[in-house]
PDB file of C-alpha atoms in Angstrom:
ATOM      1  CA  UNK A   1       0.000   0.000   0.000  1.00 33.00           C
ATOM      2  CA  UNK A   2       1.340   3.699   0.090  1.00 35.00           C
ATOM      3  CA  UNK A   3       2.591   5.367   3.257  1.00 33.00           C
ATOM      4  CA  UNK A   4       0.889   8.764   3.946  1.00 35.00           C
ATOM      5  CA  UNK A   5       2.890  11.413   5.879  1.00 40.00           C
ATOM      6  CA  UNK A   6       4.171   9.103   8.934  1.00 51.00           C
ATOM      7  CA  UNK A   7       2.253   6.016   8.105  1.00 66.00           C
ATOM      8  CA  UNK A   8       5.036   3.432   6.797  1.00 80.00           C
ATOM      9  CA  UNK A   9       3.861  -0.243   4.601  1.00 90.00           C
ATOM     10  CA  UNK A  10       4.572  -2.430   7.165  1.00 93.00           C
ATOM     11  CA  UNK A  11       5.568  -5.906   6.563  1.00 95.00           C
ATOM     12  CA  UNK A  12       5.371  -8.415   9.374  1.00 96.00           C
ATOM     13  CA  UNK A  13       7.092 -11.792   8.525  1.00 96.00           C
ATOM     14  CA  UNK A  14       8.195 -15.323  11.046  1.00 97.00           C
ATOM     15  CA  UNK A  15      11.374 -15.412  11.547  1.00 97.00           C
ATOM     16  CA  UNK A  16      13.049 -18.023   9.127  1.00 97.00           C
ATOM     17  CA  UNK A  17      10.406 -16.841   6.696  1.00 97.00           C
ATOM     18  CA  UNK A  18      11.210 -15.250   3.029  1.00 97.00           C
ATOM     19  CA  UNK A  19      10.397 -11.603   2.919  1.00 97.00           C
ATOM     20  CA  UNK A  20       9.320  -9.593   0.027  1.00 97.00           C
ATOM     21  CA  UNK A  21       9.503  -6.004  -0.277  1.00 97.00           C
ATOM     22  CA  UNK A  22       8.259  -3.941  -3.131  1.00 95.00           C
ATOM     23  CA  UNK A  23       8.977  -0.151  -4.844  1.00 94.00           C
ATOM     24  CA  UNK A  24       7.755   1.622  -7.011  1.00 93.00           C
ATOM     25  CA  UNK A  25      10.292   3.642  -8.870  1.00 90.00           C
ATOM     26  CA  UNK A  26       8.844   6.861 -10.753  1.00 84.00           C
ATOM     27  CA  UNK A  27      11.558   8.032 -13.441  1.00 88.00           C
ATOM     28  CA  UNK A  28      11.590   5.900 -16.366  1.00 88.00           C
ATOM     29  CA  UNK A  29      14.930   7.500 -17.173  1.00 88.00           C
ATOM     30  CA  UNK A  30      16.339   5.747 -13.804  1.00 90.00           C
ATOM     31  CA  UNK A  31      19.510   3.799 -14.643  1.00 90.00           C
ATOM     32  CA  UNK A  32      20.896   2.956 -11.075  1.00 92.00           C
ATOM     33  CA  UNK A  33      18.821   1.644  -8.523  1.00 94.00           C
ATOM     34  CA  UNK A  34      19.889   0.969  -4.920  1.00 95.00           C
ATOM     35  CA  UNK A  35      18.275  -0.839  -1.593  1.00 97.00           C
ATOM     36  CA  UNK A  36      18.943   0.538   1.689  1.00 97.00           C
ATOM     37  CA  UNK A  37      18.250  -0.614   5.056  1.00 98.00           C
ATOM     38  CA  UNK A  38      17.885   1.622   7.969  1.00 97.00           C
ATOM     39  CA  UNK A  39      17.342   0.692  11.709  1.00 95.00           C
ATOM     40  CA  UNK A  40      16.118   3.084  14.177  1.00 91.00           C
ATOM     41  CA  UNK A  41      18.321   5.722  14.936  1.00 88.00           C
ATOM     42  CA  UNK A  42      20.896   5.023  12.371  1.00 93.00           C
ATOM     43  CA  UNK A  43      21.772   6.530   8.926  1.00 96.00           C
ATOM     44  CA  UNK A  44      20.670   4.171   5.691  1.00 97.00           C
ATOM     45  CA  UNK A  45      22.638   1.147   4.797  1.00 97.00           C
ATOM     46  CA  UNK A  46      23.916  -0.294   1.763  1.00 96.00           C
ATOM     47  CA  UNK A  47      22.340  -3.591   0.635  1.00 97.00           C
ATOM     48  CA  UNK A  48      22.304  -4.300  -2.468  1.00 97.00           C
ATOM     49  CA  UNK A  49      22.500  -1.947  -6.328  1.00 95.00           C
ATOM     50  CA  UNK A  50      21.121  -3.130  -9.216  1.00 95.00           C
ATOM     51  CA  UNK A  51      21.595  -1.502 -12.726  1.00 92.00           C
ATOM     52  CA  UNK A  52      19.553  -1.258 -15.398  1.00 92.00           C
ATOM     53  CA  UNK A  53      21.211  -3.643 -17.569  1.00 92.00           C
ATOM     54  CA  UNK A  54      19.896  -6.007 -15.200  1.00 95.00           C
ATOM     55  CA  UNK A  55      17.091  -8.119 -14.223  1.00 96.00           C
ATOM     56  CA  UNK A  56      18.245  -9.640 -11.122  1.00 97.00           C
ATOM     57  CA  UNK A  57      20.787  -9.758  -8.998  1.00 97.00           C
ATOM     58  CA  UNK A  58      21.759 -11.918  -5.941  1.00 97.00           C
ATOM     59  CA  UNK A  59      24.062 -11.059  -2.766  1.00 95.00           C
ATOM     60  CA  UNK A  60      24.088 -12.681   0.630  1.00 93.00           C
ATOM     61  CA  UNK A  61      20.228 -14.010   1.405  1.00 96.00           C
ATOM     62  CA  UNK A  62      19.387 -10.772  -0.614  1.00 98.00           C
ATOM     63  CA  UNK A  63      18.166 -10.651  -4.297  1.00 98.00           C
ATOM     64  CA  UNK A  64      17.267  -7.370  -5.939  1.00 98.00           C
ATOM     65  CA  UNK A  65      14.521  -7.672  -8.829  1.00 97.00           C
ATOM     66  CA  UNK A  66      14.187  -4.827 -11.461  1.00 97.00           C
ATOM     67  CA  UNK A  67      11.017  -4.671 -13.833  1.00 95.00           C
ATOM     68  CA  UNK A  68      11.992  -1.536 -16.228  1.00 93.00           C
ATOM     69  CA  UNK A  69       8.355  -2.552 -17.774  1.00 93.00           C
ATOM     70  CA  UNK A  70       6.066  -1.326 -15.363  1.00 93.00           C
ATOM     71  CA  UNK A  71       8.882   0.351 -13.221  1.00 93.00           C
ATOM     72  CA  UNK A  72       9.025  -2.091 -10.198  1.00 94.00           C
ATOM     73  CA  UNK A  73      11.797  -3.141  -7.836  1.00 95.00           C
ATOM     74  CA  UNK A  74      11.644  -5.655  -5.518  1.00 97.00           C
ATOM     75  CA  UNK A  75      13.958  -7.033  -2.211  1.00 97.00           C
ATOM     76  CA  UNK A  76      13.696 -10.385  -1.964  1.00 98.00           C
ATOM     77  CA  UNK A  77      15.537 -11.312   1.495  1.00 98.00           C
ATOM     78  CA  UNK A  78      16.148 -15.238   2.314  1.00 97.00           C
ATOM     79  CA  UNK A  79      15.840 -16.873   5.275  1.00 97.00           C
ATOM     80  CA  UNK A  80      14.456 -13.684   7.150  1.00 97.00           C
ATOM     81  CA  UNK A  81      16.095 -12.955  10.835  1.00 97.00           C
ATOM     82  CA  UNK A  82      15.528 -10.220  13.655  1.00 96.00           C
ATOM     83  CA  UNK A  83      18.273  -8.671  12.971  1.00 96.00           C
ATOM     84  CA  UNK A  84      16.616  -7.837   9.636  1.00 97.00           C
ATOM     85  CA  UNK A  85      13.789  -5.465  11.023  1.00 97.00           C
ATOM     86  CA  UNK A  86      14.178  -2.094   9.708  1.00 97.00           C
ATOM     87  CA  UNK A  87      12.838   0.472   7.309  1.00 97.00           C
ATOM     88  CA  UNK A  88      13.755  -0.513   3.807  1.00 97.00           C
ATOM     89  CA  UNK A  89      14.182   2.152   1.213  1.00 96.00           C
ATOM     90  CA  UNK A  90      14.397   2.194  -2.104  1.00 96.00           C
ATOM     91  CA  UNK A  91      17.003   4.927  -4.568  1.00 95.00           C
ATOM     92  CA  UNK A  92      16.674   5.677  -8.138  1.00 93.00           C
ATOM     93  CA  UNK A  93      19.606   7.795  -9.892  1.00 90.00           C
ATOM     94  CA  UNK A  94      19.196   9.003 -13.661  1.00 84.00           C
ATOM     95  CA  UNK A  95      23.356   8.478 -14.281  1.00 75.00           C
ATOM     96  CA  UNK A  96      23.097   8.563 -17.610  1.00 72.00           C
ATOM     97  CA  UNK A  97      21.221  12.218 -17.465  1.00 73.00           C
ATOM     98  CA  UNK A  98      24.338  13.099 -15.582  1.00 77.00           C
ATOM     99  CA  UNK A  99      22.547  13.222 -12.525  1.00 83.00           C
ATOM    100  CA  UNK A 100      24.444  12.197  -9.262  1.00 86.00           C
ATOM    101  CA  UNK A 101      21.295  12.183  -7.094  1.00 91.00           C
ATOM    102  CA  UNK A 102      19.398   9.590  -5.030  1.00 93.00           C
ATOM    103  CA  UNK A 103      15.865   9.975  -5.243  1.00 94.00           C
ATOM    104  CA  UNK A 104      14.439   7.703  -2.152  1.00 94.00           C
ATOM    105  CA  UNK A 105      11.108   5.970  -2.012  1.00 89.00           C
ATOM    106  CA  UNK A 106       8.796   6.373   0.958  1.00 87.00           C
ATOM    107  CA  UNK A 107      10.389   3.331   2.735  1.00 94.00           C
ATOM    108  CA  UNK A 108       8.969   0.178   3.962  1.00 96.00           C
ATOM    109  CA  UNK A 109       8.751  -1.110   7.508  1.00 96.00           C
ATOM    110  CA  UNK A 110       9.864  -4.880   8.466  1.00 97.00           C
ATOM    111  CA  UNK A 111       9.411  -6.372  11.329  1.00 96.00           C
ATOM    112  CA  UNK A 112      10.411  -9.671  12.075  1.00 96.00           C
ATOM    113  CA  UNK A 113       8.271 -12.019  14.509  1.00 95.00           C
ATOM    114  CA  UNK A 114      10.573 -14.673  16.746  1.00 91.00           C
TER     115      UNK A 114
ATOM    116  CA  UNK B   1      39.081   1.266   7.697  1.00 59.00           C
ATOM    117  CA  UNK B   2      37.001   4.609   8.912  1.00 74.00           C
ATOM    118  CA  UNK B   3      33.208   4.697   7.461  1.00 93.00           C
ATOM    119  CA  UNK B   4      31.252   8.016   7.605  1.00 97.00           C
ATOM    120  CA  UNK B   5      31.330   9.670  10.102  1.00 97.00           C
ATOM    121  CA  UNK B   6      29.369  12.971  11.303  1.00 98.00           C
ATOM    122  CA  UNK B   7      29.280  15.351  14.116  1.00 97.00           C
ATOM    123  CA  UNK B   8      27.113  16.599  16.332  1.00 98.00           C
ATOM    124  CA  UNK B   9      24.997  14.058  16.730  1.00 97.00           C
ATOM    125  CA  UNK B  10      21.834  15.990  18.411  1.00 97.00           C
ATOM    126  CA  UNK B  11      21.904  19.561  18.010  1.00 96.00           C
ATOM    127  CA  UNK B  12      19.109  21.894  19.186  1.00 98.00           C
ATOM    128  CA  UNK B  13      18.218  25.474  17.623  1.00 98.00           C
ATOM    129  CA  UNK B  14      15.819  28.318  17.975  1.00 98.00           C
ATOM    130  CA  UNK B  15      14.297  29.908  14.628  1.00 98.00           C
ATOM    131  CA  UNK B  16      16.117  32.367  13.164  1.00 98.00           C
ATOM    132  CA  UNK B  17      19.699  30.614  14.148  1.00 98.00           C
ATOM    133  CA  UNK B  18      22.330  29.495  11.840  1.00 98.00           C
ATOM    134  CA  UNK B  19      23.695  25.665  12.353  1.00 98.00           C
ATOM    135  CA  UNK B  20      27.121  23.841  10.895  1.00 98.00           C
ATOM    136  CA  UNK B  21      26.993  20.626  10.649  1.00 98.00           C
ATOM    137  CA  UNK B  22      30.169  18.209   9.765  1.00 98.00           C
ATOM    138  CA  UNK B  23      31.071  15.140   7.935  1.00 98.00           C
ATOM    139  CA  UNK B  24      33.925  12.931   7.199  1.00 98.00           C
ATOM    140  CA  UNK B  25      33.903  10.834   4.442  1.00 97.00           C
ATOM    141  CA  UNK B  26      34.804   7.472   4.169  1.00 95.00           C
ATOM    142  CA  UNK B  27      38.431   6.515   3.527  1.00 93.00           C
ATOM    143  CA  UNK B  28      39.127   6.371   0.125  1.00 90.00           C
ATOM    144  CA  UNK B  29      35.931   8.536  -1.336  1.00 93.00           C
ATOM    145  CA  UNK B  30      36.038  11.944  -2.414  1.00 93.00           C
ATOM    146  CA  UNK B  31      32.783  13.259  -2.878  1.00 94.00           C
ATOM    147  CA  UNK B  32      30.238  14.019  -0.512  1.00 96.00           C
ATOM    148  CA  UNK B  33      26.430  14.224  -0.551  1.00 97.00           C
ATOM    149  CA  UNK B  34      23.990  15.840   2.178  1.00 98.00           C
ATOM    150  CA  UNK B  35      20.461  14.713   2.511  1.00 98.00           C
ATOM    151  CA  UNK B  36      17.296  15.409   4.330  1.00 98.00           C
ATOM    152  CA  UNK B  37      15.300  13.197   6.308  1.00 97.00           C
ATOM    153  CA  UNK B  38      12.183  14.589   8.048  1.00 94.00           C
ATOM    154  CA  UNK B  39      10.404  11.984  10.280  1.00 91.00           C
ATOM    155  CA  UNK B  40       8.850   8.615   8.517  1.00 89.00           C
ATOM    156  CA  UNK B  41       9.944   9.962   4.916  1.00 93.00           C
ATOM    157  CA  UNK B  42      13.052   9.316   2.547  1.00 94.00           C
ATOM    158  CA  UNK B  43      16.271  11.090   2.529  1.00 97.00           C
ATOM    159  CA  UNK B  44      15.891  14.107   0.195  1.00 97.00           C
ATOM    160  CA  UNK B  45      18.936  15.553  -1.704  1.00 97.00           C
ATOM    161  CA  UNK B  46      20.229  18.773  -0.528  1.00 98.00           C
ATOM    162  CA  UNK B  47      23.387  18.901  -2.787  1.00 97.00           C
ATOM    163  CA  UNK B  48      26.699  17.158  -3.678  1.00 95.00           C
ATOM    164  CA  UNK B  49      30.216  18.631  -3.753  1.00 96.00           C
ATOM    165  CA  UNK B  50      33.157  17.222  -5.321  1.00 93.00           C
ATOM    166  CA  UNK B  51      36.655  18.297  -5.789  1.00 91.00           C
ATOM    167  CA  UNK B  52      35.685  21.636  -3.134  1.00 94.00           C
ATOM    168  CA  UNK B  53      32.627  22.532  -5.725  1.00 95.00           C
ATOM    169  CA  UNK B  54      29.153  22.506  -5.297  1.00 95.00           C
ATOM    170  CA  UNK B  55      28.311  19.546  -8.279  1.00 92.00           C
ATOM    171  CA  UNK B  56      24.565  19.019  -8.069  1.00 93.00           C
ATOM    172  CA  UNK B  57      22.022  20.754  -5.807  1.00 96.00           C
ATOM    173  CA  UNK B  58      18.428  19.781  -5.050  1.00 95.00           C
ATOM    174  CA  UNK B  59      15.549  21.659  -4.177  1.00 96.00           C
ATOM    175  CA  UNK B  60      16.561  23.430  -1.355  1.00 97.00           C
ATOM    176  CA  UNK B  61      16.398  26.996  -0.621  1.00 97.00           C
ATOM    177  CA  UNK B  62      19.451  29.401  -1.006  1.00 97.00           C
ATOM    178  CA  UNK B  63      19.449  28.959   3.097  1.00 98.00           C
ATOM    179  CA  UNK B  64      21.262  25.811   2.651  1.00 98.00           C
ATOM    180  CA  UNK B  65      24.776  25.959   1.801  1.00 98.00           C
ATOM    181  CA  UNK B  66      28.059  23.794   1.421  1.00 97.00           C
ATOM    182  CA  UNK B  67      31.446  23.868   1.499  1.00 97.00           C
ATOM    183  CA  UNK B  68      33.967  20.793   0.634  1.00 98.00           C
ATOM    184  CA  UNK B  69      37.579  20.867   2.729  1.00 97.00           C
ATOM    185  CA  UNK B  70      40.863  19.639   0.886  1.00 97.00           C
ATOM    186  CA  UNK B  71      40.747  16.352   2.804  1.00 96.00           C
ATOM    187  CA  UNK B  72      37.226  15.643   1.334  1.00 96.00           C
ATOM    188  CA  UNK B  73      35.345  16.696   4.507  1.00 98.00           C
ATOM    189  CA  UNK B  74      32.053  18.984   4.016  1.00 98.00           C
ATOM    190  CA  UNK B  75      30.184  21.385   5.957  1.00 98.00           C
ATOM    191  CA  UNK B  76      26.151  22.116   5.860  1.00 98.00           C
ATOM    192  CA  UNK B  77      25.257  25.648   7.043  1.00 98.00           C
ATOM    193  CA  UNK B  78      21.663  26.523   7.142  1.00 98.00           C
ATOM    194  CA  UNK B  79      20.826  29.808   8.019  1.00 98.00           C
ATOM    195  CA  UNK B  80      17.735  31.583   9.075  1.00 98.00           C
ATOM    196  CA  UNK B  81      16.607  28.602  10.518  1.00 98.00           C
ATOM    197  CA  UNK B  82      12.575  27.688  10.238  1.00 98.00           C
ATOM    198  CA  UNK B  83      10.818  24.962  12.545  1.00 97.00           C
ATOM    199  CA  UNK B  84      10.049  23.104   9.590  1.00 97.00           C
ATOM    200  CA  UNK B  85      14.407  22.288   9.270  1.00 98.00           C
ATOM    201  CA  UNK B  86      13.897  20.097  11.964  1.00 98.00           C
ATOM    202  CA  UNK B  87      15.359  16.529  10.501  1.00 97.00           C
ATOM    203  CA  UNK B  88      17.963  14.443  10.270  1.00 97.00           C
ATOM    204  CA  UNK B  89      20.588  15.610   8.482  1.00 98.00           C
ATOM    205  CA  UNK B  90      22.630  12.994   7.016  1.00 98.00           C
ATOM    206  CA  UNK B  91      26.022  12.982   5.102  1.00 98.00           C
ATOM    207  CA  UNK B  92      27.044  10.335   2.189  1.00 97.00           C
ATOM    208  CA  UNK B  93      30.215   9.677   0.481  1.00 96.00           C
ATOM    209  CA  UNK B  94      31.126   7.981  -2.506  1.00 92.00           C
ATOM    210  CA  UNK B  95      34.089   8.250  -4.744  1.00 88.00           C
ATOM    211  CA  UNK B  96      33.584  10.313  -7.622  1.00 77.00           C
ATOM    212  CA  UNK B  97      36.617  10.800  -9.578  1.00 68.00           C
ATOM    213  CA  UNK B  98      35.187   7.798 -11.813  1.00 64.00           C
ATOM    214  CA  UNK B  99      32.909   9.790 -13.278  1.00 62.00           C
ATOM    215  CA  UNK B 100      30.563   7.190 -13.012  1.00 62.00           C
ATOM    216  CA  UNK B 101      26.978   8.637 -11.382  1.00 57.00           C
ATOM    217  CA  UNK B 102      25.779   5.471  -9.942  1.00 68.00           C
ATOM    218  CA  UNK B 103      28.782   4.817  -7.180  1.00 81.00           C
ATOM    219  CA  UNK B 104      27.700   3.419  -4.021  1.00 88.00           C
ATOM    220  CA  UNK B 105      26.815   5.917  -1.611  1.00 92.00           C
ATOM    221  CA  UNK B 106      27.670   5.350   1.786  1.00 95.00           C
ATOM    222  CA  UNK B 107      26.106   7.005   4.673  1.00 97.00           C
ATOM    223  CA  UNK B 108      26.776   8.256   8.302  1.00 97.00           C
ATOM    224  CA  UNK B 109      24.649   7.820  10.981  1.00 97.00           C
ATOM    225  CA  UNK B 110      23.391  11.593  10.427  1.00 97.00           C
ATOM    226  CA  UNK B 111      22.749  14.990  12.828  1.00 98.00           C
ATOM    227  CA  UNK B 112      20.145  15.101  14.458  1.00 97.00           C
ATOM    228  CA  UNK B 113      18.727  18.773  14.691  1.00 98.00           C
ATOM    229  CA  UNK B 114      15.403  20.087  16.480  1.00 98.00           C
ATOM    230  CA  UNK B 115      14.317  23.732  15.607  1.00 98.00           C
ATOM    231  CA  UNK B 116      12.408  25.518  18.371  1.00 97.00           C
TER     232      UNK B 116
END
């Protein structure tokens, strides 16, 4: 669903579970596409890029999907764990505009059940 | 190996103040980003400097300024402070030189500031 001023998606997912997470990317013209995961208190972290070259690619229990089509990311994260709960955001950059700029999505919410 | 690093952490301000805010990069990069995050939203991009020059700016007001060091570390000034500047302020670094737009940024744990 979409977050409204401070209302983040939540996901809620057992631990040991595979989580999901979606985004919604708005530039076509987007070339570079990051995931970031952020935990309470703390700046955003790298997870995982993904260019636009790209369909998939795969990191440690992570795997970033990219849909140029109908403009849709995804996180796919293996095996989920409580040290996984976070916000999730995802970042678009238009490099070959010559843009250097993130531009974030609203963020998702996980939260991981023991 | 040093990440990002930023200081102060909390910072409190009364409209109409000015505020610095500092970051170190991360060993190795030489450009750095500053961003925007009010509460339960996505950084925004305030602007990027690289090699001591403002590269790319976002929309921010001329309030918000910038100013890259020799060694690679950047200031944020924000003048004329407005309640509404109340975020987190947080610093990214990434190593530009390449040329390439889509190097990893890395971030520090940001500033926090309150405006009252």
């Amino acid at each position: 669903g979409e977050s409204v001023g401070l209302h983040l998606p939540t996901l809620s997912v057992q631990e040991g579970d595979n989580s999901i997470i979606n985004c919604a990317y708005s530039n076509s013209a987007s070339d570079y596409f990051i995931w970031y995961k952020q935990e309470s208190g703390k700046g955003p972290q790298f997870i995982i890029d993904i260019r636009s070259n790209m369909d998939k690619r795969q990191g440690q229990r992570v795997t970033v999907l990219l849909n140029k089509t109908v403009k849709h990311l995804s996180l796919q994260i293996a095996a989920t764990q409580p040290g996984d709960s976070a916000v999730y955001f995802c970042a678009e950059n238009m490099n070959g505009a010559g843009s250097y700029q993130l531009t974030f999505g609203k963020g998702t919410k996980l939260s991981v059940i023991p | 190996d040093a990440g990002v690093t930023q200081s102060p952490t909390h910072l409190i301000k009364t409209r109409g103040q000015q505020v610095t805010l500092r970051c170190s990069p991360k060993s190795g990069h030489d450009t750095v980003s500053w961003y925007q995050q009010a509460l339960g939203q996505g950084p925004q991009f305030i602007f990027q400097y690289y090699e001591e020059e403002e590269r790319q700016r976002g929309n921010f007001p001329d309030r918000f300024s910038g100013h890259q060091f020799p060694n690679y570390s950047s200031e944020l000034n924000v003048n004329a402070l407005l309640l509404g500047d109340s975020a987190l302020y947080l610093c990214a670094s990434s190593l530009g030189r390449s040329g390439r737009g889509w190097e990893t940024q890395y971030f520090g744990p940001g500033t926090r500031l309150l405006v009252l």
